[in-house]
Amino acid sequence: MGDISGKRVLVREDLNVPMADGQVSDDTRLRATLPTVTELADRGAIVLILAHFGRPKGPSAEFSLHQIVAPYAAVLGRPVHYVDWEGDAAAVAKLQPGDVAIVENTRFFGGEEKNDPATVARFASLGDLYVNDAFSAAHRAHASTEGLAHVLPAFAGREMEAELDALDKALGNPEHPVAAVVGGAKVSTKLDVLKHLVDKVDHLIIGGGMANTFLAARGVNVGKSLCEHDLTGTADEIFAAAEAANCTIHLPYDVVVSKEFAANPPSLRTCNVHEVAADEMILDIGPAATEALADVLKNCRTLVWNGPLGAFETPPFDTATVALARTAAALTSEGSLVSVAGGGDTVAALNQAGVADQFTFVSTAGGAFLEWMEGKELPGVAALSR
Ligand code: ADP
Ligand code: MG
């Protein structure tokens, strides 16, 4: 990047934090911006943070990034300026080297999501350089995530670099054997993930509601479990592809079931997958399966994880997820496993298990993480590596 002192740097960050009663309820995304923003400011740049916030239909107070300025200043530990799209050029002209400003919601322009050249030019007029630090928005070819990289000298930010590096270690150039855990509610939302993974990993561990569809394809009666019976043919195709690719698919052989979906239900029991009654549903994988999966991880060098193994929000159906997450965390701490996890509910489950900070890398990027697991090229990343 060279000498950037006095240069206006447009930094695309992810400031799309959850709010409750007008307060930021989780500042993880704000903290993730700190390495890039402080480094640029310390190098004397005028740091102009570009970000979207929510899904506005046009300018509105509800979706204004003005409400993030004070919480962001508190996290950054420095003053943060605000640049509105009215009078933006004059506001930027007043900033000094080392200053940090949040520029108003990029989605106040209809052209942002259309990657409209006029909007790209409008954004570009404020800066001399472009840094993309928002991996979580990189699956979208928008003006601020992709278009700007074509019109200004473009660089990856520190968080973006860390994320790409971790993902490369997990699936790009991983140490084998590699295990993938894919769980969650439905097969239909993760078909492309499963198809891509069978070619990449040595062990594919299927849990959660999606395991039920695979069990049904194997002729197991899953009772009234969440199950996509119309996708058993697709499950068969994935079994065949895995066999051809020498990938072992792991399905549970014992499960935790109950007649009603409630916390600690009276009908709770653990059984073999072949003993699920017609009026029961599978809500977690069982202890024997969990122990077998722990042994798989002990023999692996790399783990990539998306999706909980059970309905983890409702006790005790978080048991398998918490246990396997703790095994993965311990193996990571011992240095025998590189562990990368992502997905909204997955991150929540790892936090519930208290082990998120022991994983090698936990991605907070929902959609972008899944598209990366599908093997797709992310437009925001591709534009940087031109
Ligand atoms: P992520 O957000 O990490 O990508 P998903 O959204 O795909 O994960 O899946 C998470 C959801 O899957 C959770 O709400 C969880 O309750 C649900 N789930 C997991 N196992 C089961 C199951 N056996 N039956 C019903 N729902 C399940
Ligand atoms: Mg989810």
Tab-separated table of C-alpha atoms and ligand atoms in Angstrom:
chain	number	residue	atom	x	y	z
A	1	MET	CA	0.000	0.000	0.000
A	2	GLY	CA	2.960	2.317	0.522
A	3	ASP	CA	2.670	5.734	2.185
A	4	ILE	CA	-0.972	6.392	2.910
A	5	SER	CA	-0.514	9.399	5.145
A	6	GLY	CA	-3.164	11.998	4.299
A	7	LYS	CA	-4.825	9.612	1.817
A	8	ARG	CA	-8.582	9.117	2.033
A	9	VAL	CA	-9.169	5.379	2.416
A	10	LEU	CA	-12.647	3.945	1.852
A	11	VAL	CA	-12.865	0.872	4.093
A	12	ARG	CA	-15.812	-1.490	3.543
A	13	GLU	CA	-16.662	-2.970	6.926
A	14	ASP	CA	-19.568	-4.977	8.337
A	15	LEU	CA	-21.366	-2.704	10.839
A	16	ASN	CA	-24.652	-4.581	10.478
A	17	VAL	CA	-24.948	-5.278	14.201
A	18	PRO	CA	-28.104	-6.500	15.954
A	19	MET	CA	-29.974	-3.848	17.958
A	20	ALA	CA	-32.309	-4.179	20.939
A	21	ASP	CA	-34.076	-1.142	22.447
A	22	GLY	CA	-31.823	1.234	20.534
A	23	GLN	CA	-28.626	-0.410	21.858
A	24	VAL	CA	-26.101	-2.609	20.079
A	25	SER	CA	-26.847	-6.058	21.526
A	26	ASP	CA	-23.759	-7.822	20.126
A	27	ASP	CA	-20.656	-5.813	19.162
A	28	THR	CA	-18.648	-8.736	17.698
A	29	ARG	CA	-18.719	-7.187	14.223
A	30	LEU	CA	-17.600	-3.784	15.510
A	31	ARG	CA	-14.632	-5.353	17.279
A	32	ALA	CA	-13.672	-7.263	14.138
A	33	THR	CA	-13.002	-3.959	12.346
A	34	LEU	CA	-10.420	-2.735	14.870
A	35	PRO	CA	-7.182	-4.177	13.406
A	36	THR	CA	-7.769	-2.589	10.002
A	37	VAL	CA	-9.235	0.708	11.163
A	38	THR	CA	-6.635	1.409	13.863
A	39	GLU	CA	-3.752	0.446	11.575
A	40	LEU	CA	-4.957	2.779	8.807
A	41	ALA	CA	-5.591	5.630	11.237
A	42	ASP	CA	-2.188	5.129	12.895
A	43	ARG	CA	-0.575	5.278	9.462
A	44	GLY	CA	-2.117	8.727	9.006
A	45	ALA	CA	-4.922	7.856	6.615
A	46	ILE	CA	-8.305	9.568	6.653
A	47	VAL	CA	-10.404	6.488	7.336
A	48	LEU	CA	-13.877	6.521	5.792
A	49	ILE	CA	-15.885	3.472	6.791
A	50	LEU	CA	-18.470	2.326	4.250
A	51	ALA	CA	-21.142	-0.147	5.340
A	52	HIS	CA	-24.750	-1.110	4.908
A	53	PHE	CA	-27.230	-1.341	7.756
A	54	GLY	CA	-30.387	-3.428	7.490
A	55	ARG	CA	-32.531	-3.441	4.389
A	56	PRO	CA	-33.720	0.159	3.875
A	57	LYS	CA	-35.886	1.097	0.904
A	58	GLY	CA	-34.266	4.545	0.796
A	59	PRO	CA	-32.905	7.042	3.329
A	60	SER	CA	-34.538	6.633	6.751
A	61	ALA	CA	-33.676	7.337	10.381
A	62	GLU	CA	-34.460	3.718	11.286
A	63	PHE	CA	-31.602	2.455	9.124
A	64	SER	CA	-29.217	5.371	9.664
A	65	LEU	CA	-25.638	4.477	10.595
A	66	HIS	CA	-25.630	7.647	12.699
A	67	GLN	CA	-26.904	5.481	15.591
A	68	ILE	CA	-23.738	3.322	15.345
A	69	VAL	CA	-21.312	6.267	15.621
A	70	ALA	CA	-21.323	6.498	19.444
A	71	PRO	CA	-21.190	2.712	20.093
A	72	TYR	CA	-18.437	2.408	17.527
A	73	ALA	CA	-16.421	5.221	19.141
A	74	ALA	CA	-16.729	3.383	22.465
A	75	VAL	CA	-15.360	0.157	20.934
A	76	LEU	CA	-12.628	1.970	18.976
A	77	GLY	CA	-11.599	4.142	21.931
A	78	ARG	CA	-11.238	7.201	19.656
A	79	PRO	CA	-13.581	9.887	18.341
A	80	VAL	CA	-15.611	8.843	15.308
A	81	HIS	CA	-16.957	11.383	12.817
A	82	TYR	CA	-20.110	10.995	10.756
A	83	VAL	CA	-20.468	11.699	7.051
A	84	ASP	CA	-24.012	12.048	5.719
A	85	TRP	CA	-24.730	11.601	2.024
A	86	GLU	CA	-25.889	15.211	2.041
A	87	GLY	CA	-22.832	17.413	2.163
A	88	ASP	CA	-20.515	14.394	2.141
A	89	ALA	CA	-17.711	16.024	0.110
A	90	ALA	CA	-17.565	19.050	2.428
A	91	ALA	CA	-17.629	16.828	5.544
A	92	VAL	CA	-14.787	14.655	4.240
A	93	ALA	CA	-12.743	17.744	3.287
A	94	LYS	CA	-12.765	18.812	6.977
A	95	LEU	CA	-11.255	15.544	8.210
A	96	GLN	CA	-7.605	15.360	9.270
A	97	PRO	CA	-5.045	12.560	8.778
A	98	GLY	CA	-5.712	9.890	11.410
A	99	ASP	CA	-9.411	10.723	11.669
A	100	VAL	CA	-12.020	7.972	11.477
A	101	ALA	CA	-15.520	8.530	10.086
A	102	ILE	CA	-18.561	6.382	9.464
A	103	VAL	CA	-20.189	7.222	6.151
A	104	GLU	CA	-23.991	6.865	6.022
A	105	ASN	CA	-25.659	3.584	4.934
A	106	THR	CA	-24.564	2.591	1.427
A	107	ARG	CA	-28.008	1.081	0.838
A	108	PHE	CA	-29.588	4.536	0.953
A	109	PHE	CA	-28.628	4.442	-2.742
A	110	GLY	CA	-30.715	2.075	-4.872
A	111	GLY	CA	-27.598	1.644	-7.015
A	112	GLU	CA	-25.636	-0.027	-4.169
A	113	GLU	CA	-27.233	-3.458	-4.576
A	114	LYS	CA	-27.385	-3.057	-8.376
A	115	ASN	CA	-23.653	-2.294	-8.493
A	116	ASP	CA	-24.636	0.724	-10.565
A	117	PRO	CA	-21.593	2.526	-12.074
A	118	ALA	CA	-23.001	5.936	-11.066
A	119	THR	CA	-23.221	4.814	-7.432
A	120	VAL	CA	-19.745	3.297	-7.606
A	121	ALA	CA	-18.464	6.636	-8.954
A	122	ARG	CA	-20.289	8.533	-6.197
A	123	PHE	CA	-18.649	6.375	-3.498
A	124	ALA	CA	-15.260	6.498	-5.249
A	125	SER	CA	-15.334	10.318	-5.355
A	126	LEU	CA	-14.827	10.362	-1.568
A	127	GLY	CA	-11.652	8.265	-1.494
A	128	ASP	CA	-8.202	7.677	-2.968
A	129	LEU	CA	-7.885	3.990	-2.011
A	130	TYR	CA	-10.294	1.126	-1.286
A	131	VAL	CA	-9.913	-1.541	1.382
A	132	ASN	CA	-12.454	-4.378	1.604
A	133	ASP	CA	-12.530	-5.799	5.120
A	134	ALA	CA	-16.054	-7.260	5.026
A	135	PHE	CA	-15.802	-10.955	4.167
A	136	SER	CA	-19.406	-11.366	5.345
A	137	ALA	CA	-20.612	-9.139	2.475
A	138	ALA	CA	-18.199	-10.545	-0.128
A	139	HIS	CA	-20.746	-12.954	-1.625
A	140	ARG	CA	-22.592	-9.926	-2.972
A	141	ALA	CA	-21.458	-7.976	-6.026
A	142	HIS	CA	-22.601	-4.577	-4.779
A	143	ALA	CA	-21.122	-1.135	-5.435
A	144	SER	CA	-19.370	-0.966	-2.058
A	145	THR	CA	-18.321	-4.644	-1.964
A	146	GLU	CA	-17.238	-5.238	-5.558
A	147	GLY	CA	-17.654	-2.225	-7.856
A	148	LEU	CA	-15.200	-0.005	-5.964
A	149	ALA	CA	-12.390	-2.539	-6.411
A	150	HIS	CA	-12.512	-1.854	-10.159
A	151	VAL	CA	-12.151	1.923	-9.945
A	152	LEU	CA	-9.774	2.540	-7.018
A	153	PRO	CA	-6.510	0.825	-5.986
A	154	ALA	CA	-7.946	-2.056	-3.934
A	155	PHE	CA	-6.654	-4.055	-0.970
A	156	ALA	CA	-7.886	-6.670	1.496
A	157	GLY	CA	-8.257	-5.554	5.116
A	158	ARG	CA	-6.775	-7.437	8.072
A	159	GLU	CA	-10.007	-9.208	9.065
A	160	MET	CA	-10.651	-10.183	5.453
A	161	GLU	CA	-7.067	-11.532	5.248
A	162	ALA	CA	-7.485	-13.514	8.469
A	163	GLU	CA	-10.771	-14.994	7.283
A	164	LEU	CA	-9.419	-15.971	3.851
A	165	ASP	CA	-6.334	-17.458	5.458
A	166	ALA	CA	-8.395	-19.539	7.914
A	167	LEU	CA	-10.737	-20.751	5.190
A	168	ASP	CA	-7.801	-21.712	3.016
A	169	LYS	CA	-6.337	-23.765	5.868
A	170	ALA	CA	-9.699	-25.475	6.359
A	171	LEU	CA	-10.717	-26.345	2.816
A	172	GLY	CA	-8.417	-24.719	0.257
A	173	ASN	CA	-5.130	-26.337	1.267
A	174	PRO	CA	-5.952	-28.300	4.419
A	175	GLU	CA	-3.885	-30.875	6.216
A	176	HIS	CA	-5.569	-34.272	5.818
A	177	PRO	CA	-7.490	-36.108	7.144
A	178	VAL	CA	-10.199	-33.457	6.995
A	179	ALA	CA	-13.567	-33.825	8.722
A	180	ALA	CA	-16.627	-31.718	8.010
A	181	VAL	CA	-19.594	-31.497	10.345
A	182	VAL	CA	-22.766	-30.442	8.562
A	183	GLY	CA	-25.851	-30.108	10.705
A	184	GLY	CA	-28.828	-27.851	11.011
A	185	ALA	CA	-32.438	-28.134	10.135
A	186	LYS	CA	-32.767	-28.988	6.481
A	187	VAL	CA	-30.912	-30.761	3.685
A	188	SER	CA	-32.520	-28.473	1.107
A	189	THR	CA	-30.644	-25.400	2.398
A	190	LYS	CA	-27.267	-27.148	2.284
A	191	LEU	CA	-27.365	-29.428	-0.756
A	192	ASP	CA	-24.623	-27.537	-2.565
A	193	VAL	CA	-22.493	-27.594	0.583
A	194	LEU	CA	-22.805	-31.393	0.874
A	195	LYS	CA	-22.083	-31.954	-2.819
A	196	HIS	CA	-18.964	-29.803	-2.661
A	197	LEU	CA	-17.687	-31.328	0.591
A	198	VAL	CA	-17.754	-34.975	-0.514
A	199	ASP	CA	-14.978	-34.124	-2.982
A	200	LYS	CA	-12.945	-32.190	-0.432
A	201	VAL	CA	-13.083	-34.003	2.896
A	202	ASP	CA	-12.246	-37.464	4.179
A	203	HIS	CA	-15.070	-37.628	6.732
A	204	LEU	CA	-18.485	-36.048	6.301
A	205	ILE	CA	-20.387	-36.009	9.584
A	206	ILE	CA	-24.098	-35.371	9.071
A	207	GLY	CA	-26.177	-34.392	12.073
A	208	GLY	CA	-29.191	-32.276	12.963
A	209	GLY	CA	-32.489	-32.474	11.162
A	210	MET	CA	-30.708	-33.154	7.888
A	211	ALA	CA	-29.391	-36.483	9.183
A	212	ASN	CA	-33.025	-37.662	9.292
A	213	THR	CA	-33.355	-37.347	5.527
A	214	PHE	CA	-30.195	-39.410	5.057
A	215	LEU	CA	-31.410	-41.986	7.570
A	216	ALA	CA	-34.755	-42.179	5.757
A	217	ALA	CA	-32.875	-42.749	2.486
A	218	ARG	CA	-31.214	-45.708	4.204
A	219	GLY	CA	-34.644	-47.138	5.062
A	220	VAL	CA	-34.800	-45.958	8.670
A	221	ASN	CA	-38.251	-45.036	9.977
A	222	VAL	CA	-37.727	-41.578	11.478
A	223	GLY	CA	-41.240	-41.233	12.937
A	224	LYS	CA	-42.456	-37.644	12.978
A	225	SER	CA	-38.942	-36.171	12.881
A	226	LEU	CA	-38.181	-33.183	10.703
A	227	CYS	CA	-37.376	-34.980	7.428
A	228	GLU	CA	-37.490	-34.065	3.744
A	229	HIS	CA	-38.828	-37.309	2.301
A	230	ASP	CA	-38.831	-35.837	-1.219
A	231	LEU	CA	-35.036	-35.486	-0.996
A	232	THR	CA	-34.124	-39.100	-0.214
A	233	GLY	CA	-33.141	-39.546	-3.879
A	234	THR	CA	-30.745	-36.627	-3.546
A	235	ALA	CA	-29.362	-38.181	-0.375
A	236	ASP	CA	-28.710	-41.382	-2.352
A	237	GLU	CA	-26.793	-39.358	-4.950
A	238	ILE	CA	-24.651	-37.858	-2.189
A	239	PHE	CA	-23.961	-41.339	-0.746
A	240	ALA	CA	-22.825	-42.471	-4.219
A	241	ALA	CA	-20.675	-39.384	-4.808
A	242	ALA	CA	-19.041	-39.839	-1.404
A	243	GLU	CA	-18.231	-43.468	-2.127
A	244	ALA	CA	-16.672	-42.524	-5.470
A	245	ALA	CA	-14.588	-39.814	-3.772
A	246	ASN	CA	-13.469	-42.005	-0.863
A	247	CYS	CA	-15.294	-39.828	1.628
A	248	THR	CA	-16.810	-41.606	4.633
A	249	ILE	CA	-20.277	-40.385	5.563
A	250	HIS	CA	-21.040	-40.639	9.276
A	251	LEU	CA	-24.664	-40.891	10.358
A	252	PRO	CA	-25.739	-41.404	13.963
A	253	TYR	CA	-26.627	-44.920	15.087
A	254	ASP	CA	-28.237	-43.793	18.286
A	255	VAL	CA	-30.464	-40.766	18.728
A	256	VAL	CA	-32.321	-38.764	21.381
A	257	VAL	CA	-36.066	-38.725	20.755
A	258	SER	CA	-39.255	-37.449	22.325
A	259	LYS	CA	-42.955	-37.296	21.517
A	260	GLU	CA	-43.166	-33.518	22.016
A	261	PHE	CA	-40.766	-30.730	21.150
A	262	ALA	CA	-40.287	-29.087	24.551
A	263	ALA	CA	-37.551	-28.571	27.126
A	264	ASN	CA	-36.813	-31.746	29.120
A	265	PRO	CA	-39.975	-33.520	27.920
A	266	PRO	CA	-41.324	-36.485	29.947
A	267	SER	CA	-41.144	-38.786	26.890
A	268	LEU	CA	-37.408	-38.148	26.400
A	269	ARG	CA	-35.357	-41.246	25.645
A	270	THR	CA	-32.250	-42.430	23.824
A	271	CYS	CA	-32.529	-45.303	21.349
A	272	ASN	CA	-31.027	-46.981	18.332
A	273	VAL	CA	-32.019	-45.283	15.052
A	274	HIS	CA	-33.989	-48.422	14.124
A	275	GLU	CA	-36.179	-48.124	17.250
A	276	VAL	CA	-37.765	-44.688	16.701
A	277	ALA	CA	-41.532	-44.989	17.196
A	278	ALA	CA	-44.026	-43.524	14.738
A	279	ASP	CA	-45.040	-40.788	17.202
A	280	GLU	CA	-41.482	-39.791	18.176
A	281	MET	CA	-39.087	-37.264	16.706
A	282	ILE	CA	-35.306	-37.266	16.618
A	283	LEU	CA	-34.007	-34.077	18.242
A	284	ASP	CA	-30.334	-34.864	18.854
A	285	ILE	CA	-27.766	-37.522	18.051
A	286	GLY	CA	-27.091	-40.008	20.833
A	287	PRO	CA	-24.145	-40.502	23.236
A	288	ALA	CA	-22.665	-43.532	21.425
A	289	ALA	CA	-22.667	-41.647	18.104
A	290	THR	CA	-21.146	-38.594	19.783
A	291	GLU	CA	-18.339	-40.688	21.226
A	292	ALA	CA	-17.642	-42.312	17.848
A	293	LEU	CA	-17.481	-38.862	16.233
A	294	ALA	CA	-15.035	-37.674	18.889
A	295	ASP	CA	-12.792	-40.597	17.854
A	296	VAL	CA	-13.050	-39.491	14.219
A	297	LEU	CA	-11.932	-35.979	15.166
A	298	LYS	CA	-9.023	-37.365	17.191
A	299	ASN	CA	-7.668	-38.885	13.987
A	300	CYS	CA	-8.179	-35.762	11.882
A	301	ARG	CA	-5.946	-32.732	11.362
A	302	THR	CA	-8.611	-30.343	10.109
A	303	LEU	CA	-12.265	-29.699	10.937
A	304	VAL	CA	-14.791	-27.455	9.251
A	305	TRP	CA	-18.157	-27.174	10.996
A	306	ASN	CA	-21.480	-25.721	9.948
A	307	GLY	CA	-24.755	-26.519	11.642
A	308	PRO	CA	-25.653	-27.872	15.082
A	309	LEU	CA	-26.100	-31.636	15.608
A	310	GLY	CA	-29.436	-31.217	17.371
A	311	ALA	CA	-32.156	-28.730	18.276
A	312	PHE	CA	-29.609	-27.048	20.551
A	313	GLU	CA	-31.807	-24.129	21.634
A	314	THR	CA	-33.966	-26.507	23.695
A	315	PRO	CA	-32.382	-28.535	26.524
A	316	PRO	CA	-31.213	-31.261	26.570
A	317	PHE	CA	-30.994	-31.364	22.753
A	318	ASP	CA	-27.757	-29.357	22.842
A	319	THR	CA	-25.889	-32.258	24.483
A	320	ALA	CA	-24.182	-33.758	21.422
A	321	THR	CA	-23.332	-30.380	19.892
A	322	VAL	CA	-21.805	-29.134	23.146
A	323	ALA	CA	-19.863	-32.376	23.708
A	324	LEU	CA	-18.412	-32.563	20.195
A	325	ALA	CA	-17.612	-28.823	20.227
A	326	ARG	CA	-15.670	-29.317	23.476
A	327	THR	CA	-13.769	-32.250	21.982
A	328	ALA	CA	-12.866	-30.139	18.945
A	329	ALA	CA	-11.804	-27.244	21.173
A	330	ALA	CA	-9.590	-29.507	23.314
A	331	LEU	CA	-7.939	-31.051	20.247
A	332	THR	CA	-7.360	-27.556	18.866
A	333	SER	CA	-5.792	-26.388	22.135
A	334	GLU	CA	-3.499	-29.453	22.099
A	335	GLY	CA	-2.396	-28.453	18.600
A	336	SER	CA	-3.606	-31.577	16.825
A	337	LEU	CA	-6.572	-30.007	15.005
A	338	VAL	CA	-7.206	-26.886	12.920
A	339	SER	CA	-10.865	-26.058	13.560
A	340	VAL	CA	-12.937	-23.598	11.570
A	341	ALA	CA	-16.638	-23.047	12.166
A	342	GLY	CA	-19.283	-20.728	10.774
A	343	GLY	CA	-23.015	-20.102	10.514
A	344	GLY	CA	-25.349	-18.032	12.677
A	345	ASP	CA	-26.719	-20.883	14.787
A	346	THR	CA	-23.386	-22.701	14.830
A	347	VAL	CA	-21.650	-19.689	16.374
A	348	ALA	CA	-24.465	-19.409	18.936
A	349	ALA	CA	-24.058	-23.108	19.770
A	350	LEU	CA	-20.269	-22.782	20.172
A	351	ASN	CA	-20.815	-19.804	22.465
A	352	GLN	CA	-23.335	-21.869	24.432
A	353	ALA	CA	-20.645	-24.557	24.780
A	354	GLY	CA	-18.209	-21.844	25.879
A	355	VAL	CA	-15.569	-22.867	23.331
A	356	ALA	CA	-15.811	-20.362	20.453
A	357	ASP	CA	-12.517	-18.711	21.420
A	358	GLN	CA	-10.701	-22.062	21.472
A	359	PHE	CA	-11.509	-22.804	17.824
A	360	THR	CA	-8.830	-21.808	15.327
A	361	PHE	CA	-11.309	-19.527	13.588
A	362	VAL	CA	-15.001	-18.816	13.957
A	363	SER	CA	-16.584	-16.998	11.045
A	364	THR	CA	-19.456	-14.657	11.802
A	365	ALA	CA	-20.251	-14.407	8.086
A	366	GLY	CA	-23.455	-16.390	7.522
A	367	GLY	CA	-24.233	-16.306	3.798
A	368	ALA	CA	-20.653	-15.747	2.637
A	369	PHE	CA	-19.383	-18.643	4.785
A	370	LEU	CA	-21.969	-21.018	3.297
A	371	GLU	CA	-21.219	-19.921	-0.273
A	372	TRP	CA	-17.553	-20.493	0.421
A	373	MET	CA	-18.426	-23.985	1.746
A	374	GLU	CA	-20.266	-24.538	-1.533
A	375	GLY	CA	-16.996	-23.840	-3.350
A	376	LYS	CA	-18.311	-20.676	-4.970
A	377	GLU	CA	-16.062	-17.792	-5.886
A	378	LEU	CA	-17.067	-14.744	-3.855
A	379	PRO	CA	-17.314	-11.650	-6.105
A	380	GLY	CA	-15.950	-9.284	-3.448
A	381	VAL	CA	-12.858	-11.483	-3.031
A	382	ALA	CA	-12.424	-12.126	-6.752
A	383	ALA	CA	-12.448	-8.367	-7.473
A	384	LEU	CA	-9.591	-7.849	-4.987
A	385	SER	CA	-7.363	-10.515	-6.493
A	386	ARG	CA	-7.545	-9.087	-10.012
B	1	ADP	P1	-26.482	-22.354	10.834
B	1	ADP	O1	-27.259	-21.085	11.149
B	1	ADP	O2	-25.330	-22.538	11.768
B	1	ADP	O3	-26.093	-22.451	9.392
B	1	ADP	P2	-28.908	-23.880	10.496
B	1	ADP	O4	-29.694	-22.609	10.449
B	1	ADP	O5	-28.765	-24.647	9.248
B	1	ADP	O6	-27.457	-23.599	11.142
B	1	ADP	O7	-29.573	-24.899	11.536
B	1	ADP	C1	-29.851	-24.573	12.864
B	1	ADP	C2	-31.195	-25.062	13.276
B	1	ADP	O8	-31.337	-26.467	13.087
B	1	ADP	C3	-31.410	-24.829	14.743
B	1	ADP	O9	-32.497	-23.936	14.906
B	1	ADP	C4	-31.728	-26.213	15.325
B	1	ADP	O10	-32.735	-26.191	16.306
B	1	ADP	C5	-32.186	-26.956	14.102
B	1	ADP	N1	-32.067	-28.408	14.282
B	1	ADP	C6	-30.957	-29.127	14.475
B	1	ADP	N2	-31.229	-30.436	14.644
B	1	ADP	C7	-32.575	-30.565	14.562
B	1	ADP	C8	-33.481	-31.665	14.653
B	1	ADP	N3	-33.045	-32.909	14.865
B	1	ADP	N4	-34.798	-31.416	14.512
B	1	ADP	C9	-35.238	-30.155	14.313
B	1	ADP	N5	-34.441	-29.075	14.209
B	1	ADP	C10	-33.114	-29.264	14.340
B	2	MG	MG	-29.342	-20.586	10.850
